[in-house]
Amino acid sequence: MKFVIVGRGILGSSLYHMLRKLGHDVVVVESGERRVFPSLIHSLLLKDKDIELARMSLDFYREFSVPMREFVSITLGKIGKDILNSWERAGVEIGETYVDWLKSNGIVARGGDRLVYVSKLISSVPFVRGKAKVDLLQEKVYLDGKELHADRYLVVAGPWNPCLLKVKSKSYYCWATLVASRMRELGNHFVYDYEKGFYSRPLLGLGTGIAIVGDGRVIESPPGRRIPVQEDEVLDRARERLGPLVPLYTAGEFCEGTPDMRPAYGPITDRVLYAGGLDGYGAEVGPGLAKLLVDFIVSGEKVQEYFLDRFSHVTNFTIGREPHEI
Ligand SMILES: Cc1cc2nc3c(=O)[nH]c(=O)nc-3n(C[C@H](O)[C@H](O)[C@H](O)COP(=O)(O)OP(=O)(O)OC[C@H]3O[C@@H](n4cnc5c(N)ncnc54)[C@H](O)[C@@H]3O)c2cc1C
């Protein structure tokens, strides 16, 4: 079969490799509108069925040799026993202990958190540069006015999806700040602080106090326009835990959220299919969702929890809380 994939993000790149492995002919179109961050967090410390998608993503990264680096994480705040059990069932080693450098009790997790070098995955995918247009009535995709012929079109354009398709998702802006701290431990640990309301991850993992701090706050907005943000709100909360932090650089981008803030996939028409709604956890669940779309195309198998038709009754919605926040 011949496929055209619109968007070379985490989803488009994962779909490319999966479909090529099955022997299909695949063309990826990418407009170059989105900045790609070198590494993103992959964590198994999620909830419910998302843990399964995250495990599938991990299998994909291993199969396609996407570089990853494991880190110990510390979660601060009350986490229910059922959630801790589900993390252990996913193979994460969990221990509750006093963490000296954070001056707090925390849940120390080993084997659950990684940085994934998603830029390596994305740059491994050949593409045609340009902004594709989707004609749903004709079931055709055009680039520079020329039709791109394919048996199936997979539209995975992230926050640009609602501009291309009649799909119930919205674009929002979120951001994180690179900081310098005297706490060298920040350079080789992840911190998820649900009491103060922030996360911290190493920039490179070299054991220096350089880290990226964010809080998953979102601003609903169409993609493309940079939004001025108040990074001190989150940094002040992080300082209560981590001490002095010097902001070096703040970077933001657009994400795509659905009415229940969980990923979605499914057909829009017979030949145009969609996957998206990865909001702030695309490196965690993206390749897993790509696998569900491929399974649907190959065998018609549906996983209802993530299937797009669950929003058929939705008329309007606002962007909610990101689901990787426990
Ligand atoms: C500050 C910040 C930090 C984040 N940190 C993490 C993290 O640590 N871990 C994590 O898992 N997630 C993180 N995320 C979220 C993650 O970046 C997204 O979930 C992920 O990028 C979504 O992937 P995608 O493939 O759905 O879409 P995208 O990455 O948005 O890819 C879509 C692509 O489609 C292209 N495109 C759009 N329109 C067209 C068109 N008409 N024709 C052709 N191409 C088109 C775009 O240029 C883009 O490259 C973070 C996001 C932000 C903003």
XYZ file of C-alpha atoms and ligand atoms in Angstrom:
379
model
C 0.000 0.000 0.000
C 1.096 3.597 -0.519
C 0.844 6.032 2.412
C 1.295 9.781 2.640
C 1.989 10.977 6.194
C 1.360 14.663 6.964
C 3.730 15.735 9.776
C 7.188 14.474 10.758
C 6.809 14.748 14.533
C 7.029 11.828 16.966
C 3.848 10.273 15.543
C 4.765 10.740 11.866
C 8.292 9.393 12.417
C 7.064 6.352 14.367
C 4.426 5.600 11.712
C 7.057 5.912 8.969
C 9.306 3.267 10.550
C 6.434 0.908 11.428
C 4.886 1.037 7.944
C 8.251 0.717 6.166
C 8.971 -2.354 8.298
C 5.731 -3.893 7.003
C 6.957 -3.261 3.440
C 4.730 -0.288 2.555
C 5.617 2.658 0.354
C 5.634 5.784 2.566
C 6.082 9.503 1.819
C 6.302 11.977 4.715
C 5.454 15.668 4.205
C 6.761 18.182 6.736
C 6.210 21.937 6.756
C 9.053 22.717 9.205
C 6.780 24.813 11.416
C 7.603 23.077 14.671
C 10.850 23.319 16.600
C 12.122 19.870 17.656
C 13.558 19.629 21.193
C 16.624 17.316 21.325
C 15.408 15.122 24.195
C 12.094 14.616 25.965
C 11.028 12.725 29.074
C 9.739 9.186 28.704
C 8.192 8.019 31.955
C 6.289 4.893 32.925
C 4.963 6.759 35.968
C 1.601 7.400 34.335
C -1.969 6.262 35.046
C -4.257 3.518 33.764
C -3.906 2.345 30.161
C -1.437 5.144 29.330
C 1.191 2.977 31.072
C 0.613 0.314 28.403
C 1.037 2.888 25.593
C 4.244 4.090 27.274
C 5.544 0.499 27.420
C 4.752 0.067 23.708
C 6.663 3.299 23.008
C 9.653 1.964 24.950
C 9.588 -1.253 22.887
C 9.554 0.871 19.718
C 12.527 3.011 20.828
C 14.482 -0.156 21.624
C 13.575 -1.873 18.344
C 14.542 1.165 16.251
C 17.637 2.015 18.340
C 16.434 5.468 19.368
C 19.001 6.649 21.966
C 17.721 6.851 25.549
C 19.250 7.508 28.919
C 17.761 6.229 32.173
C 17.513 8.409 35.299
C 16.344 7.889 38.864
C 13.223 9.951 39.595
C 11.876 11.336 42.835
C 8.161 12.006 43.192
C 7.044 14.288 46.012
C 3.444 14.373 47.189
C 0.714 11.883 48.014
C 0.411 9.105 45.448
C -2.296 6.451 45.905
C -1.330 2.829 46.594
C -3.138 1.676 43.437
C -1.002 3.988 41.274
C 2.217 2.849 42.991
C 1.201 -0.770 42.405
C 0.605 -0.093 38.712
C 4.095 1.435 38.408
C 5.576 -1.675 40.057
C 3.600 -3.917 37.706
C 5.171 -1.954 34.809
C 8.586 -3.077 36.121
C 9.570 0.099 38.011
C 11.422 -0.362 41.302
C 9.765 1.894 43.888
C 10.964 2.881 47.365
C 9.731 5.541 49.762
C 12.548 7.263 51.636
C 13.835 10.573 53.033
C 15.745 12.405 50.288
C 18.413 14.503 51.970
C 19.047 17.027 49.211
C 15.309 17.729 48.803
C 14.724 17.708 52.572
C 11.585 15.690 52.104
C 10.201 12.172 51.919
C 9.894 11.065 48.323
C 9.102 8.096 46.116
C 12.366 7.047 44.526
C 11.798 5.204 41.249
C 14.374 3.214 39.301
C 13.783 1.941 35.777
C 10.770 4.192 35.112
C 12.214 7.386 33.646
C 14.357 8.202 30.660
C 15.354 10.992 28.342
C 14.609 9.931 24.774
C 16.602 11.631 22.033
C 13.528 12.171 19.860
C 15.445 14.486 17.507
C 17.460 11.412 16.409
C 14.231 9.529 15.669
C 12.790 12.464 13.703
C 15.971 13.199 11.743
C 16.146 9.529 10.654
C 12.993 10.010 8.547
C 13.290 11.259 4.927
C 10.675 13.854 4.005
C 9.348 16.213 1.377
C 9.293 19.809 2.608
C 6.035 21.713 2.251
C 2.695 22.543 3.834
C 0.168 19.899 2.842
C -3.520 20.711 2.320
C -6.194 18.125 3.002
C -9.386 17.963 0.924
C -11.718 15.757 2.960
C -14.579 15.776 0.406
C -12.341 14.458 -2.382
C -10.169 12.448 0.085
C -7.028 13.965 -1.382
C -3.892 15.679 -0.098
C -2.150 18.457 -2.038
C 1.311 19.946 -1.871
C 1.945 23.193 -3.767
C -1.298 22.597 -5.676
C -0.234 19.092 -6.820
C -2.080 16.002 -5.661
C -0.032 13.504 -3.660
C -1.301 10.067 -4.680
C -1.746 7.430 -1.978
C -4.083 4.652 -0.842
C -4.232 6.132 2.678
C -3.440 9.572 4.093
C -2.323 9.728 7.724
C -2.707 13.206 9.182
C -0.499 13.566 12.267
C 0.233 17.292 12.271
C 0.025 17.775 16.070
C -1.459 21.154 17.045
C -2.079 21.912 13.349
C -4.515 18.952 13.091
C -7.627 21.013 13.942
C -6.685 23.426 11.085
C -6.443 20.531 8.594
C -9.284 18.232 9.657
C -12.670 18.313 11.288
C -11.263 16.842 14.449
C -12.198 17.542 18.057
C -8.869 18.743 19.340
C -7.343 22.115 20.183
C -3.927 23.678 20.149
C -2.330 25.099 23.276
C 0.986 26.635 24.257
C 3.244 25.283 27.004
C 6.808 26.023 28.037
C 9.760 25.151 30.271
C 12.821 27.038 31.518
C 16.499 26.080 31.490
C 17.940 26.929 34.910
C 21.273 26.875 36.710
C 21.227 25.640 40.302
C 23.831 24.832 42.958
C 22.148 21.435 43.403
C 24.270 19.113 41.284
C 21.747 16.289 41.934
C 19.333 18.030 39.526
C 21.762 17.103 36.760
C 21.128 13.395 37.204
C 17.641 13.034 38.684
C 14.106 13.784 37.560
C 11.945 15.491 40.186
C 8.134 15.429 39.999
C 6.951 17.701 42.791
C 3.169 17.560 43.182
C 3.293 19.556 46.439
C 4.932 22.659 44.978
C 3.657 21.997 41.449
C 6.682 21.684 39.162
C 8.957 19.127 37.481
C 12.690 19.214 36.879
C 14.735 17.131 34.448
C 18.441 17.148 33.604
C 19.448 19.012 30.459
C 22.105 16.506 29.428
C 22.662 14.341 32.498
C 26.265 15.412 33.080
C 25.734 15.768 36.829
C 25.896 19.576 36.844
C 23.128 21.733 38.306
C 21.769 22.611 34.850
C 18.168 21.436 34.515
C 14.894 22.155 32.764
C 12.009 23.221 35.019
C 8.343 23.430 34.050
C 4.876 22.944 35.486
C 2.724 21.780 32.592
C 0.664 24.987 32.625
C -1.181 25.555 29.333
C -2.576 28.493 27.324
C -5.187 27.656 24.684
C -4.026 29.265 21.420
C -3.793 28.486 17.696
C -0.331 27.236 16.664
C 2.384 29.516 15.372
C 2.298 32.630 17.519
C 4.881 32.763 20.334
C 3.180 33.619 23.630
C 4.825 35.724 26.367
C 4.847 33.727 29.621
C 5.509 34.388 33.314
C 8.226 31.818 34.052
C 8.815 33.252 37.554
C 5.474 31.814 38.741
C 6.780 28.264 38.402
C 10.394 29.119 39.287
C 9.319 30.712 42.585
C 7.503 27.510 43.528
C 10.511 25.419 42.459
C 12.836 27.700 44.505
C 10.859 26.842 47.660
C 12.128 23.285 47.183
C 15.392 23.673 45.290
C 16.827 26.953 46.575
C 18.283 29.594 44.238
C 17.646 29.041 40.522
C 18.956 31.283 37.763
C 16.771 31.225 34.627
C 18.902 30.922 31.478
C 16.392 30.433 28.691
C 12.657 29.724 28.295
C 11.366 27.726 25.330
C 7.752 27.020 24.453
C 5.864 25.233 21.734
C 2.349 24.213 20.814
C 0.724 20.931 21.799
C -2.579 19.298 20.851
C -5.240 18.377 23.403
C -8.517 16.460 23.040
C -11.723 16.859 25.116
C -10.477 14.310 27.689
C -6.787 15.252 27.208
C -5.950 11.688 26.179
C -4.600 10.584 22.779
C -6.971 9.670 19.963
C -6.816 7.844 16.627
C -9.216 6.684 13.969
C -10.630 7.282 10.499
C -11.904 10.718 9.421
C -13.030 9.293 6.068
C -12.317 5.922 4.439
C -8.907 7.033 3.175
C -7.937 9.823 5.578
C -6.932 8.715 9.081
C -5.913 10.703 12.119
C -3.822 10.263 15.239
C -2.996 12.968 17.759
C -3.865 14.642 21.023
C -0.471 13.790 22.508
C -0.449 16.978 24.590
C 2.603 17.170 26.891
C 3.494 13.465 26.767
C 4.110 12.634 23.086
C 7.467 10.942 23.685
C 5.752 8.777 26.318
C 2.674 7.590 24.445
C 3.297 8.672 20.804
C 4.903 5.531 19.346
C 2.363 3.409 21.279
C -0.490 5.342 19.669
C 1.177 4.995 16.236
C 1.174 1.217 16.774
C -2.593 1.281 17.525
C -3.207 3.173 14.259
C -1.094 0.675 12.295
C -2.967 -2.263 13.910
C -6.271 -0.617 12.937
C -5.141 -0.159 9.314
C -3.773 -3.710 9.059
C -6.472 -5.673 10.892
C -9.315 -3.285 11.811
C -8.552 -3.819 15.506
C -9.814 -0.942 17.703
C -8.784 0.030 21.214
C -11.950 1.866 22.241
C -10.329 3.819 25.068
C -8.270 5.776 22.514
C -10.606 5.592 19.529
C -11.666 8.932 18.037
C -15.413 8.170 17.998
C -15.534 8.543 21.792
C -15.872 12.301 21.128
C -18.826 12.033 18.734
C -21.176 13.628 21.321
C -18.792 16.518 22.145
C -19.785 19.918 20.766
C -17.457 22.247 22.661
C -14.719 21.858 25.250
C -11.828 23.644 26.943
C -8.321 22.318 27.367
C -7.943 20.479 30.691
C -5.091 19.223 32.810
C -2.289 17.230 31.156
C -2.764 13.543 32.003
C 0.869 12.829 32.880
C 0.320 15.012 35.950
C -0.680 12.441 38.568
C 8.018 22.895 26.390
C 7.566 21.502 26.065
C 8.152 20.423 26.721
C 7.713 19.122 26.422
N 8.308 18.085 27.092
C 7.913 16.836 26.830
C 8.544 15.733 27.484
O 9.509 15.898 28.256
N 8.082 14.475 27.207
C 7.069 14.271 26.319
O 6.679 13.113 26.123
N 6.469 15.284 25.662
C 6.868 16.551 25.892
N 6.285 17.595 25.224
C 5.159 17.296 24.304
C 5.642 16.788 22.957
O 6.562 17.724 22.396
C 4.422 16.591 22.037
O 3.511 15.722 22.672
C 4.816 15.973 20.701
O 5.755 16.802 20.059
C 3.589 15.753 19.808
O 4.008 15.009 18.693
P 3.172 14.951 17.347
O 3.920 14.054 16.428
O 1.745 14.637 17.639
O 3.124 16.449 16.803
P 4.265 17.492 16.439
O 5.518 17.177 17.166
O 3.677 18.846 16.604
O 4.514 17.203 14.896
C 3.631 17.625 13.899
C 4.447 18.044 12.699
O 3.545 18.369 11.629
C 4.087 19.454 10.914
N 2.991 20.072 10.166
C 1.983 20.837 10.625
N 1.128 21.180 9.633
C 1.613 20.599 8.509
C 1.178 20.570 7.149
N 0.061 21.207 6.768
N 1.925 19.894 6.240
C 3.070 19.253 6.628
N 3.533 19.234 7.895
C 2.803 19.893 8.831
C 4.703 20.341 11.997
O 5.696 21.199 11.475
C 5.276 19.304 12.945
O 6.626 19.003 12.688
C 6.693 18.898 25.467
C 6.131 19.980 24.788
C 6.549 21.267 25.064
C 5.945 22.416 24.328
